[in-house]
Short mmCIF file of N, CA, C and O in Angstrom, two decimals:
data_model
loop_
_atom_site.label_atom_id
_atom_site.label_comp_id
_atom_site.label_asym_id
_atom_site.label_seq_id
_atom_site.Cartn_x
_atom_site.Cartn_y
_atom_site.Cartn_z
N MET E 23 -5.99 -14.70 15.37
CA MET E 23 -4.66 -13.61 14.61
C MET E 23 -5.20 -12.23 14.31
O MET E 23 -6.03 -12.11 13.36
N LYS E 24 -4.49 -11.31 14.78
CA LYS E 24 -4.67 -9.85 14.34
C LYS E 24 -4.21 -9.67 12.87
O LYS E 24 -3.07 -9.85 12.74
N ILE E 25 -5.01 -9.08 12.12
CA ILE E 25 -4.58 -8.89 10.67
C ILE E 25 -4.33 -7.30 10.42
O ILE E 25 -5.22 -6.71 10.66
N ILE E 26 -3.27 -6.99 9.97
CA ILE E 26 -2.96 -5.80 9.97
C ILE E 26 -2.73 -5.64 8.35
O ILE E 26 -1.63 -6.33 7.89
N LEU E 27 -3.26 -4.75 7.94
CA LEU E 27 -3.03 -4.68 6.35
C LEU E 27 -1.78 -3.43 6.09
O LEU E 27 -2.00 -2.20 6.47
N THR E 28 -0.65 -3.68 5.80
CA THR E 28 0.28 -3.05 5.59
C THR E 28 0.71 -2.85 4.20
O THR E 28 0.76 -3.71 3.38
N ASN E 29 1.41 -1.52 3.70
CA ASN E 29 1.66 -1.45 2.49
C ASN E 29 3.16 -1.63 2.37
O ASN E 29 3.71 -1.45 1.28
N MET E 30 3.80 -2.02 3.34
CA MET E 30 5.14 -2.29 3.43
C MET E 30 5.43 -3.78 2.77
O MET E 30 4.81 -4.73 3.04
N GLN E 31 6.60 -4.07 2.22
CA GLN E 31 7.11 -5.27 1.68
C GLN E 31 8.13 -5.69 2.55
O GLN E 31 9.02 -4.76 2.90
N LEU E 32 8.02 -7.01 2.36
CA LEU E 32 9.36 -7.67 3.19
C LEU E 32 10.73 -7.87 2.52
O LEU E 32 10.52 -8.09 1.32
N THR E 33 11.89 -7.41 3.08
CA THR E 33 13.00 -8.03 2.45
C THR E 33 13.34 -9.73 2.47
O THR E 33 12.49 -10.25 3.28
N LYS E 34 14.23 -10.20 1.99
CA LYS E 34 14.23 -11.66 1.75
C LYS E 34 14.36 -12.13 3.09
O LYS E 34 13.86 -13.19 3.54
N ALA E 35 15.11 -11.49 3.91
CA ALA E 35 15.87 -11.88 5.51
C ALA E 35 14.39 -11.92 6.04
O ALA E 35 13.91 -12.84 7.00
N GLU E 36 13.80 -10.74 6.07
CA GLU E 36 12.32 -10.61 6.64
C GLU E 36 11.39 -11.80 6.23
O GLU E 36 10.53 -12.34 7.20
N GLU E 37 11.47 -12.10 4.96
CA GLU E 37 10.28 -12.86 4.49
C GLU E 37 10.65 -14.45 5.10
O GLU E 37 10.17 -15.15 5.24
N GLN E 38 12.09 -14.64 5.36
CA GLN E 38 12.49 -16.14 5.61
C GLN E 38 12.14 -16.10 7.16
O GLN E 38 11.58 -17.14 7.41
N ILE E 39 11.93 -15.16 7.99
CA ILE E 39 11.76 -15.15 9.33
C ILE E 39 10.15 -15.46 9.34
O ILE E 39 9.62 -16.16 10.36
N MET E 40 9.71 -14.65 8.40
CA MET E 40 8.09 -14.68 8.52
C MET E 40 7.62 -16.15 8.17
O MET E 40 6.79 -16.67 8.66
N GLN E 41 8.15 -16.69 7.04
CA GLN E 41 7.88 -17.98 6.74
C GLN E 41 8.14 -18.91 7.84
O GLN E 41 7.19 -19.84 8.11
N ILE E 42 8.98 -18.66 8.73
CA ILE E 42 9.07 -19.80 9.83
C ILE E 42 8.07 -19.43 10.84
O ILE E 42 7.73 -20.63 11.48
N LEU E 43 7.90 -18.29 11.25
CA LEU E 43 6.91 -17.95 12.08
C LEU E 43 5.47 -18.33 11.72
O LEU E 43 4.72 -18.87 12.42
N TRP E 44 5.16 -18.00 10.38
CA TRP E 44 3.90 -18.68 9.88
C TRP E 44 3.90 -20.35 9.99
O TRP E 44 2.75 -20.72 10.35
N LYS E 45 4.86 -20.89 9.98
CA LYS E 45 4.97 -22.37 10.06
C LYS E 45 4.89 -22.70 11.23
O LYS E 45 3.99 -23.85 11.96
N LEU E 46 5.50 -21.98 12.42
CA LEU E 46 5.48 -22.50 13.98
C LEU E 46 4.41 -21.96 14.44
O LEU E 46 3.99 -22.56 15.58
N GLY E 47 3.62 -20.83 13.92
CA GLY E 47 2.72 -20.31 14.84
C GLY E 47 3.05 -19.08 15.89
O GLY E 47 2.77 -17.90 15.75
N GLU E 48 4.25 -19.48 16.57
CA GLU E 48 4.93 -18.52 17.17
C GLU E 48 5.98 -19.15 17.96
O GLU E 48 6.31 -20.39 17.79
N GLY E 49 7.10 -18.49 18.22
CA GLY E 49 8.41 -19.09 18.62
C GLY E 49 9.47 -17.76 18.98
O GLY E 49 9.26 -16.61 18.90
N SER E 50 10.02 -18.46 19.88
CA SER E 50 11.63 -17.74 20.40
C SER E 50 12.49 -17.38 19.29
O SER E 50 12.39 -18.08 18.32
N VAL E 51 13.62 -16.52 19.48
CA VAL E 51 14.49 -16.45 18.58
C VAL E 51 15.38 -17.69 18.50
O VAL E 51 15.53 -18.09 17.46
N GLN E 52 15.56 -18.30 19.38
CA GLN E 52 16.15 -19.88 19.42
C GLN E 52 15.22 -20.84 18.66
O GLN E 52 15.73 -21.50 17.71
N ASP E 53 13.88 -20.53 18.82
CA ASP E 53 13.25 -21.61 17.82
C ASP E 53 13.26 -21.54 16.19
O ASP E 53 13.44 -22.04 15.56
N ILE E 54 13.19 -19.95 16.08
CA ILE E 54 13.47 -19.71 14.81
C ILE E 54 14.62 -19.85 14.20
O ILE E 54 14.90 -20.66 13.10
N ARG E 55 15.94 -19.78 15.11
CA ARG E 55 17.18 -20.21 14.56
C ARG E 55 17.42 -21.52 14.32
O ARG E 55 17.95 -21.97 13.28
N GLU E 56 16.73 -22.47 15.18
CA GLU E 56 16.73 -23.91 15.00
C GLU E 56 15.93 -24.23 13.52
O GLU E 56 16.01 -25.52 13.06
N SER E 57 15.06 -23.78 13.18
CA SER E 57 14.23 -23.89 12.00
C SER E 57 14.86 -23.64 10.73
O SER E 57 14.42 -24.20 9.68
N PHE E 58 16.17 -23.07 10.81
CA PHE E 58 17.14 -22.97 9.42
C PHE E 58 17.60 -24.08 9.26
O PHE E 58 18.37 -24.81 9.83
N THR E 59 17.32 -24.52 7.94
CA THR E 59 18.03 -25.80 7.49
C THR E 59 19.55 -25.94 7.07
O THR E 59 20.27 -26.87 7.44
N ASP E 60 19.83 -24.60 6.45
CA ASP E 60 21.25 -24.54 6.09
C ASP E 60 21.82 -23.97 7.12
O ASP E 60 21.56 -24.08 8.61
N THR E 61 22.49 -23.01 6.74
CA THR E 61 23.44 -22.08 7.71
C THR E 61 22.55 -21.55 8.74
O THR E 61 21.70 -20.78 8.17
N LYS E 62 22.80 -21.57 9.90
CA LYS E 62 22.05 -21.02 11.02
C LYS E 62 22.38 -19.47 11.22
O LYS E 62 23.68 -19.17 11.65
N PRO E 63 21.65 -18.43 11.15
CA PRO E 63 22.29 -17.21 11.25
C PRO E 63 22.16 -16.99 12.80
O PRO E 63 21.87 -17.63 13.89
N ALA E 64 23.13 -15.90 13.13
CA ALA E 64 23.14 -15.37 14.58
C ALA E 64 22.20 -14.91 15.32
O ALA E 64 21.07 -14.65 14.78
N ARG E 65 21.90 -15.18 16.59
CA ARG E 65 20.90 -14.90 17.25
C ARG E 65 20.61 -13.48 17.28
O ARG E 65 19.34 -13.11 17.10
N THR E 66 21.64 -12.68 17.30
CA THR E 66 21.40 -11.35 17.09
C THR E 66 20.79 -10.83 15.88
O THR E 66 20.31 -9.89 15.73
N THR E 67 21.26 -11.62 14.89
CA THR E 67 20.64 -10.94 13.49
C THR E 67 19.16 -11.56 13.28
O THR E 67 18.21 -10.49 12.99
N ILE E 68 18.83 -12.24 14.06
CA ILE E 68 17.43 -12.97 14.12
C ILE E 68 16.59 -11.92 14.99
O ILE E 68 15.46 -11.41 14.80
N ALA E 69 17.15 -11.72 16.13
CA ALA E 69 16.57 -10.46 16.86
C ALA E 69 16.58 -9.08 16.36
O ALA E 69 15.25 -8.73 16.42
N THR E 70 17.38 -8.83 15.63
CA THR E 70 17.46 -7.63 14.92
C THR E 70 16.19 -7.62 13.98
O THR E 70 15.46 -6.54 13.78
N ILE E 71 16.27 -8.76 12.88
CA ILE E 71 15.17 -8.62 12.19
C ILE E 71 13.67 -8.93 12.46
O ILE E 71 12.83 -8.15 12.39
N LEU E 72 13.30 -9.61 13.61
CA LEU E 72 12.19 -9.64 14.56
C LEU E 72 11.87 -8.31 15.04
O LEU E 72 10.66 -7.53 14.91
N ASN E 73 12.87 -7.51 15.39
CA ASN E 73 12.54 -6.06 15.75
C ASN E 73 12.10 -5.25 14.90
O ASN E 73 11.22 -4.36 14.71
N ILE E 74 12.70 -5.17 13.63
CA ILE E 74 12.21 -4.58 12.38
C ILE E 74 10.98 -5.16 12.12
O ILE E 74 9.90 -4.19 11.61
N LEU E 75 10.55 -6.43 12.06
CA LEU E 75 9.19 -6.95 11.58
C LEU E 75 8.22 -6.30 12.58
O LEU E 75 7.12 -5.81 12.44
N GLU E 76 8.85 -6.09 14.00
CA GLU E 76 7.67 -5.73 14.73
C GLU E 76 7.40 -4.09 14.49
O GLU E 76 6.33 -3.47 14.55
N THR E 77 8.46 -3.21 14.31
CA THR E 77 8.35 -1.75 14.00
C THR E 77 7.30 -2.00 12.71
O THR E 77 6.46 -0.89 12.44
N LYS E 78 7.39 -2.68 11.71
CA LYS E 78 6.53 -2.72 10.58
C LYS E 78 5.29 -3.33 10.68
O LYS E 78 4.41 -3.39 9.73
N GLN E 79 5.14 -3.74 12.26
CA GLN E 79 3.80 -4.54 12.39
C GLN E 79 3.46 -5.65 11.78
O GLN E 79 2.27 -5.99 11.74
N PHE E 80 4.28 -6.52 11.28
CA PHE E 80 4.30 -7.95 11.02
C PHE E 80 4.29 -8.91 12.17
O PHE E 80 3.46 -10.17 12.00
N VAL E 81 4.78 -8.52 13.23
CA VAL E 81 4.88 -9.43 14.29
C VAL E 81 4.55 -8.65 15.54
O VAL E 81 4.83 -7.63 15.76
N THR E 82 4.63 -9.52 16.79
CA THR E 82 4.23 -8.80 18.17
C THR E 82 5.12 -9.90 19.10
O THR E 82 5.32 -11.03 18.69
N HIS E 83 5.34 -9.44 20.19
CA HIS E 83 5.70 -10.74 21.01
C HIS E 83 5.30 -10.30 22.54
O HIS E 83 4.52 -9.45 22.90
N THR E 84 5.50 -11.35 23.26
CA THR E 84 4.87 -11.23 24.68
C THR E 84 6.27 -11.94 25.19
O THR E 84 7.02 -12.75 24.61
N SER E 85 6.29 -11.54 26.73
CA SER E 85 7.60 -11.96 27.43
C SER E 85 7.34 -12.89 28.47
O SER E 85 6.30 -12.86 29.08
N GLU E 86 7.99 -14.02 28.50
CA GLU E 86 7.80 -15.13 29.40
C GLU E 86 9.07 -15.40 30.05
O GLU E 86 10.05 -15.82 29.61
N LYS E 87 9.23 -14.81 31.32
CA LYS E 87 10.23 -14.87 32.03
C LYS E 87 11.50 -14.10 31.58
O LYS E 87 11.07 -12.84 31.12
N ARG E 88 12.50 -14.47 30.94
CA ARG E 88 13.21 -13.74 29.86
C ARG E 88 13.40 -14.14 28.55
O ARG E 88 14.20 -13.56 27.83
N VAL E 89 12.34 -14.61 28.00
CA VAL E 89 12.49 -14.93 26.56
C VAL E 89 11.27 -14.39 25.94
O VAL E 89 10.00 -14.34 26.74
N ASN E 90 11.49 -13.62 24.86
CA ASN E 90 10.45 -13.11 24.07
C ASN E 90 9.82 -14.33 22.92
O ASN E 90 10.64 -14.87 22.33
N ARG E 91 8.33 -14.16 22.86
CA ARG E 91 8.01 -15.20 22.04
C ARG E 91 7.10 -14.57 20.92
O ARG E 91 6.28 -13.55 21.43
N TYR E 92 7.56 -14.60 19.79
CA TYR E 92 6.89 -13.69 18.65
C TYR E 92 5.97 -14.57 17.79
O TYR E 92 5.89 -15.57 17.71
N LYS E 93 5.06 -13.67 17.26
CA LYS E 93 3.90 -14.22 16.38
C LYS E 93 3.44 -13.26 15.27
O LYS E 93 3.62 -12.05 15.64
N ALA E 94 3.33 -13.90 14.27
CA ALA E 94 2.82 -13.09 13.25
C ALA E 94 1.50 -12.33 13.49
O ALA E 94 0.31 -12.76 13.90
N THR E 95 1.46 -10.97 12.93
CA THR E 95 0.19 -10.40 12.93
C THR E 95 -0.67 -10.16 11.80
O THR E 95 -1.60 -9.62 11.56
N VAL E 96 0.47 -10.58 10.78
CA VAL E 96 -0.13 -10.70 9.26
C VAL E 96 -0.25 -12.25 9.01
O VAL E 96 0.85 -12.94 9.02
N SER E 97 -1.32 -12.80 8.44
CA SER E 97 -1.52 -14.06 7.80
C SER E 97 -0.50 -14.34 6.58
O SER E 97 -0.45 -13.38 5.84
N LYS E 98 -0.04 -15.57 6.44
CA LYS E 98 0.61 -15.79 5.37
C LYS E 98 -0.23 -15.62 4.09
O LYS E 98 0.21 -15.09 3.02
N GLU E 99 -1.72 -16.00 4.05
CA GLU E 99 -2.43 -15.64 2.91
C GLU E 99 -2.72 -14.34 2.66
O GLU E 99 -2.55 -13.92 1.41
N THR E 100 -2.90 -13.50 3.66
CA THR E 100 -3.19 -12.03 3.44
C THR E 100 -1.73 -11.32 2.86
O THR E 100 -1.80 -10.84 1.69
N TYR E 101 -0.70 -11.86 3.37
CA TYR E 101 0.44 -11.32 2.43
C TYR E 101 0.80 -11.40 1.20
O TYR E 101 1.06 -10.92 0.39
N SER E 102 0.47 -13.04 1.11
CA SER E 102 0.65 -13.61 -0.26
C SER E 102 -0.17 -12.88 -1.34
O SER E 102 0.00 -12.70 -2.41
N LYS E 103 -1.39 -12.84 -0.68
CA LYS E 103 -2.50 -12.14 -1.76
C LYS E 103 -1.90 -10.76 -1.98
O LYS E 103 -2.31 -10.26 -3.22
N LYS E 104 -1.69 -9.91 -1.11
CA LYS E 104 -1.34 -8.68 -1.54
C LYS E 104 0.01 -8.48 -2.51
O LYS E 104 0.28 -7.73 -3.23
N GLN E 105 0.98 -9.50 -2.17
CA GLN E 105 2.16 -9.53 -3.01
C GLN E 105 1.83 -9.79 -4.40
O GLN E 105 2.30 -9.21 -5.45
N LEU E 106 0.92 -10.80 -4.57
CA LEU E 106 0.34 -11.38 -5.96
C LEU E 106 -0.11 -10.15 -6.63
O LEU E 106 0.03 -10.05 -8.03
N PHE E 107 -1.34 -9.66 -6.04
CA PHE E 107 -2.13 -8.67 -6.62
C PHE E 107 -1.17 -7.42 -6.98
O PHE E 107 -1.19 -6.74 -8.24
N GLY E 108 -0.16 -6.97 -6.13
CA GLY E 108 0.63 -6.05 -6.45
C GLY E 108 1.56 -6.23 -7.85
O GLY E 108 1.65 -5.50 -8.71
N PHE E 109 2.21 -7.59 -7.79
CA PHE E 109 2.87 -8.07 -8.92
C PHE E 109 1.84 -7.90 -10.06
O PHE E 109 2.59 -7.36 -11.26
N MET E 110 0.82 -8.48 -10.12
CA MET E 110 -0.19 -8.56 -11.04
C MET E 110 -0.56 -6.96 -11.70
O MET E 110 -0.27 -6.58 -12.90
N LYS E 111 -0.48 -6.09 -10.71
CA LYS E 111 -0.60 -4.58 -11.17
C LYS E 111 0.50 -4.30 -11.66
O LYS E 111 0.30 -3.47 -12.65
N ASN E 112 1.86 -4.43 -11.16
CA ASN E 112 2.82 -3.93 -11.62
C ASN E 112 3.53 -4.38 -13.06
O ASN E 112 4.08 -3.51 -13.54
N TYR E 113 3.19 -5.61 -13.21
CA TYR E 113 3.77 -6.02 -14.30
C TYR E 113 2.97 -6.57 -15.35
O TYR E 113 3.39 -6.89 -16.62
N PHE E 114 1.57 -6.76 -15.18
CA PHE E 114 0.65 -7.25 -16.23
C PHE E 114 -0.57 -6.27 -16.06
O PHE E 114 -1.76 -6.69 -16.73
N GLY E 115 -0.32 -4.87 -15.55
CA GLY E 115 -1.47 -3.92 -15.88
C GLY E 115 -2.58 -4.40 -14.89
O GLY E 115 -3.77 -3.91 -15.48
N GLY E 116 -2.47 -5.39 -14.11
CA GLY E 116 -3.53 -5.54 -13.38
C GLY E 116 -4.58 -6.92 -14.02
O GLY E 116 -5.80 -7.15 -13.50
N SER E 117 -4.04 -7.26 -14.79
CA SER E 117 -4.75 -8.15 -15.89
C SER E 117 -4.47 -9.63 -15.71
O SER E 117 -3.35 -10.16 -15.63
N PHE E 118 -5.36 -10.50 -14.91
CA PHE E 118 -5.04 -11.86 -14.30
C PHE E 118 -4.85 -12.52 -15.93
O PHE E 118 -4.05 -13.35 -15.98
N SER E 119 -5.69 -12.45 -16.71
CA SER E 119 -5.50 -13.06 -17.94
C SER E 119 -4.15 -13.03 -18.70
O SER E 119 -3.62 -13.90 -19.28
N THR E 120 -3.72 -11.73 -18.63
CA THR E 120 -2.39 -11.49 -19.22
C THR E 120 -1.33 -12.06 -18.52
O THR E 120 -0.54 -12.83 -19.16
N MET E 121 -1.51 -12.11 -17.10
CA MET E 121 -0.52 -12.83 -16.32
C MET E 121 -0.57 -14.46 -16.50
O MET E 121 0.59 -14.95 -16.50
N ALA E 122 -1.87 -14.85 -16.48
CA ALA E 122 -1.98 -16.48 -16.72
C ALA E 122 -1.40 -16.71 -17.94
O ALA E 122 -0.64 -17.80 -18.20
N SER E 123 -1.90 -16.05 -18.84
CA SER E 123 -1.18 -16.24 -20.39
C SER E 123 0.38 -16.20 -20.49
O SER E 123 1.17 -17.36 -21.09
N PHE E 124 0.88 -15.20 -19.83
CA PHE E 124 2.31 -15.30 -19.66
C PHE E 124 3.05 -16.32 -19.09
O PHE E 124 3.88 -17.16 -19.78
N PHE E 125 2.41 -17.06 -18.04
CA PHE E 125 3.07 -17.97 -17.34
C PHE E 125 2.88 -19.50 -18.03
O PHE E 125 3.54 -20.38 -18.02
N ALA E 126 1.71 -19.29 -18.72
CA ALA E 126 1.28 -20.62 -19.47
C ALA E 126 2.46 -20.66 -20.61
O ALA E 126 2.74 -21.75 -20.92
N LYS E 127 2.70 -19.63 -21.05
CA LYS E 127 3.73 -19.66 -22.60
C LYS E 127 4.88 -20.20 -21.92
O LYS E 127 5.73 -20.81 -22.56
N GLU E 128 5.16 -19.18 -20.58
CA GLU E 128 6.87 -19.40 -20.16
C GLU E 128 6.97 -20.93 -19.82
O GLU E 128 8.24 -21.46 -19.57
N SER E 129 5.88 -21.44 -19.16
CA SER E 129 6.49 -22.77 -18.62
C SER E 129 5.79 -23.95 -19.57
O SER E 129 5.48 -25.02 -19.09
N ASN E 130 5.42 -23.55 -20.66
CA ASN E 130 5.15 -24.50 -22.15
C ASN E 130 3.77 -25.53 -21.62
O ASN E 130 3.90 -26.68 -21.56
N MET E 131 2.96 -24.58 -20.96
CA MET E 131 1.65 -25.66 -20.50
C MET E 131 0.96 -26.05 -21.72
O MET E 131 1.05 -25.58 -22.74
N THR E 132 0.51 -27.59 -21.75
CA THR E 132 -0.17 -27.84 -22.47
C THR E 132 -1.81 -27.41 -22.36
O THR E 132 -2.14 -27.02 -21.40
N ILE E 133 -2.54 -27.71 -23.65
CA ILE E 133 -3.90 -27.54 -23.50
C ILE E 133 -4.43 -28.41 -22.16
O ILE E 133 -5.43 -27.75 -21.81
N GLU E 134 -4.17 -29.39 -22.08
CA GLU E 134 -4.51 -30.39 -20.95
C GLU E 134 -4.17 -30.04 -19.54
O GLU E 134 -5.10 -29.91 -18.81
N ASP E 135 -3.18 -29.34 -19.43
CA ASP E 135 -2.79 -28.61 -18.31
C ASP E 135 -3.59 -27.41 -18.18
O ASP E 135 -3.92 -27.22 -16.77
N LEU E 136 -3.80 -26.67 -19.14
CA LEU E 136 -4.80 -25.55 -18.79
C LEU E 136 -5.95 -25.95 -18.64
O LEU E 136 -6.68 -25.44 -17.60
N ASP E 137 -6.58 -27.10 -19.09
CA ASP E 137 -8.09 -27.62 -18.93
C ASP E 137 -7.89 -28.05 -17.38
O ASP E 137 -8.88 -27.66 -16.49
N GLN E 138 -7.04 -28.62 -16.72
CA GLN E 138 -6.68 -29.03 -15.43
C GLN E 138 -6.99 -27.82 -14.48
O GLN E 138 -7.59 -27.67 -13.46
N LEU E 139 -6.26 -26.88 -14.91
CA LEU E 139 -5.88 -25.67 -14.10
C LEU E 139 -7.26 -25.15 -13.98
O LEU E 139 -7.74 -24.67 -12.88
N PHE E 140 -7.98 -24.84 -15.25
CA PHE E 140 -9.36 -24.21 -15.12
C PHE E 140 -10.29 -24.87 -14.23
O PHE E 140 -11.16 -24.10 -13.78
N GLU E 141 -10.10 -26.29 -14.48
CA GLU E 141 -11.28 -27.19 -13.65
C GLU E 141 -10.88 -27.22 -12.09
O GLU E 141 -11.71 -27.01 -11.38
N GLU E 142 -9.61 -27.11 -11.61
CA GLU E 142 -9.30 -26.89 -10.30
C GLU E 142 -9.90 -25.55 -9.94
O GLU E 142 -10.43 -25.46 -8.66
N THR E 143 -9.20 -24.42 -10.51
CA THR E 143 -10.00 -23.17 -10.41
C THR E 143 -11.43 -23.09 -10.37
O THR E 143 -12.07 -22.30 -9.21
N ARG E 144 -12.35 -23.81 -11.29
CA ARG E 144 -13.57 -23.54 -11.13
C ARG E 144 -14.30 -24.27 -9.71
O ARG E 144 -15.03 -23.83 -8.92
N GLN E 145 -13.53 -25.36 -9.63
CA GLN E 145 -13.80 -26.29 -8.30
C GLN E 145 -13.82 -25.47 -7.03
O GLN E 145 -14.60 -25.53 -6.24
N ALA E 146 -12.79 -24.80 -6.97
CA ALA E 146 -12.22 -23.98 -5.59
C ALA E 146 -13.16 -22.79 -5.81
O ALA E 146 -13.62 -22.47 -4.52
N LEU E 147 -13.65 -22.09 -6.68
CA LEU E 147 -14.48 -21.04 -6.51
C LEU E 147 -15.86 -21.71 -6.31
O LEU E 147 -16.67 -20.81 -5.53
N GLU E 148 -16.33 -22.71 -6.65
CA GLU E 148 -17.58 -23.19 -6.19
C GLU E 148 -17.77 -23.66 -4.85
O GLU E 148 -18.44 -23.38 -4.30
N GLU E 149 -16.54 -24.18 -4.28
CA GLU E 149 -16.39 -24.49 -2.96
C GLU E 149 -16.51 -23.35 -2.07
O GLU E 149 -17.28 -23.26 -0.86
N GLU E 150 -15.95 -22.09 -2.48
CA GLU E 150 -15.95 -21.07 -1.75
C GLU E 150 -17.39 -20.37 -1.70
O GLU E 150 -17.58 -19.92 -0.57
N LYS E 151 -17.89 -20.28 -2.86
CA LYS E 151 -19.36 -19.80 -3.05
C LYS E 151 -20.33 -20.68 -1.99
O LYS E 151 -21.14 -19.85 -1.66
N ASN E 152 -19.91 -21.80 -1.84
CA ASN E 152 -20.89 -22.64 -1.11
C ASN E 152 -20.84 -22.70 0.24
O ASN E 152 -21.45 -23.65 1.18
N LYS E 153 -19.64 -22.31 0.53
CA LYS E 153 -19.14 -22.39 2.12
C LYS E 153 -20.10 -21.51 3.01
O LYS E 153 -20.53 -20.46 2.53
N PRO E 154 -20.55 -22.02 4.16
CA PRO E 154 -21.47 -21.43 5.05
C PRO E 154 -20.76 -20.05 5.53
O PRO E 154 -19.61 -20.19 5.74
N GLU E 155 -21.38 -19.09 5.81
CA GLU E 155 -20.56 -18.03 6.49
C GLU E 155 -20.77 -17.75 8.11
O GLU E 155 -21.27 -18.52 8.52
#
């Protein structure tokens, strides 16, 4: 997957389409439409949003017969990371500890919850550190 780092943010509608594409891997307008669980948007709406996403370089397409197949050019992990760090910078002065403290207080986390969170984080960092390159 070609990863393009873009400074653009997705609208809610664009993010809905991207979530579906990330899940499917690739798909046509019809595939995407069928993936909606509630009210299904019109095909033209989905096609328009896909064109916008292509302009923003979040997706690309290939044509098979008369059907365009769309694929994300930005991974979900890359986009999520960029959004999270932007959120942390804009709302918490770039401080992870300030952000974590805020969410711990707001969600009434117990000391045990925090200990578990730190242990899981430590294990994940150790696994990442020991991963062969």
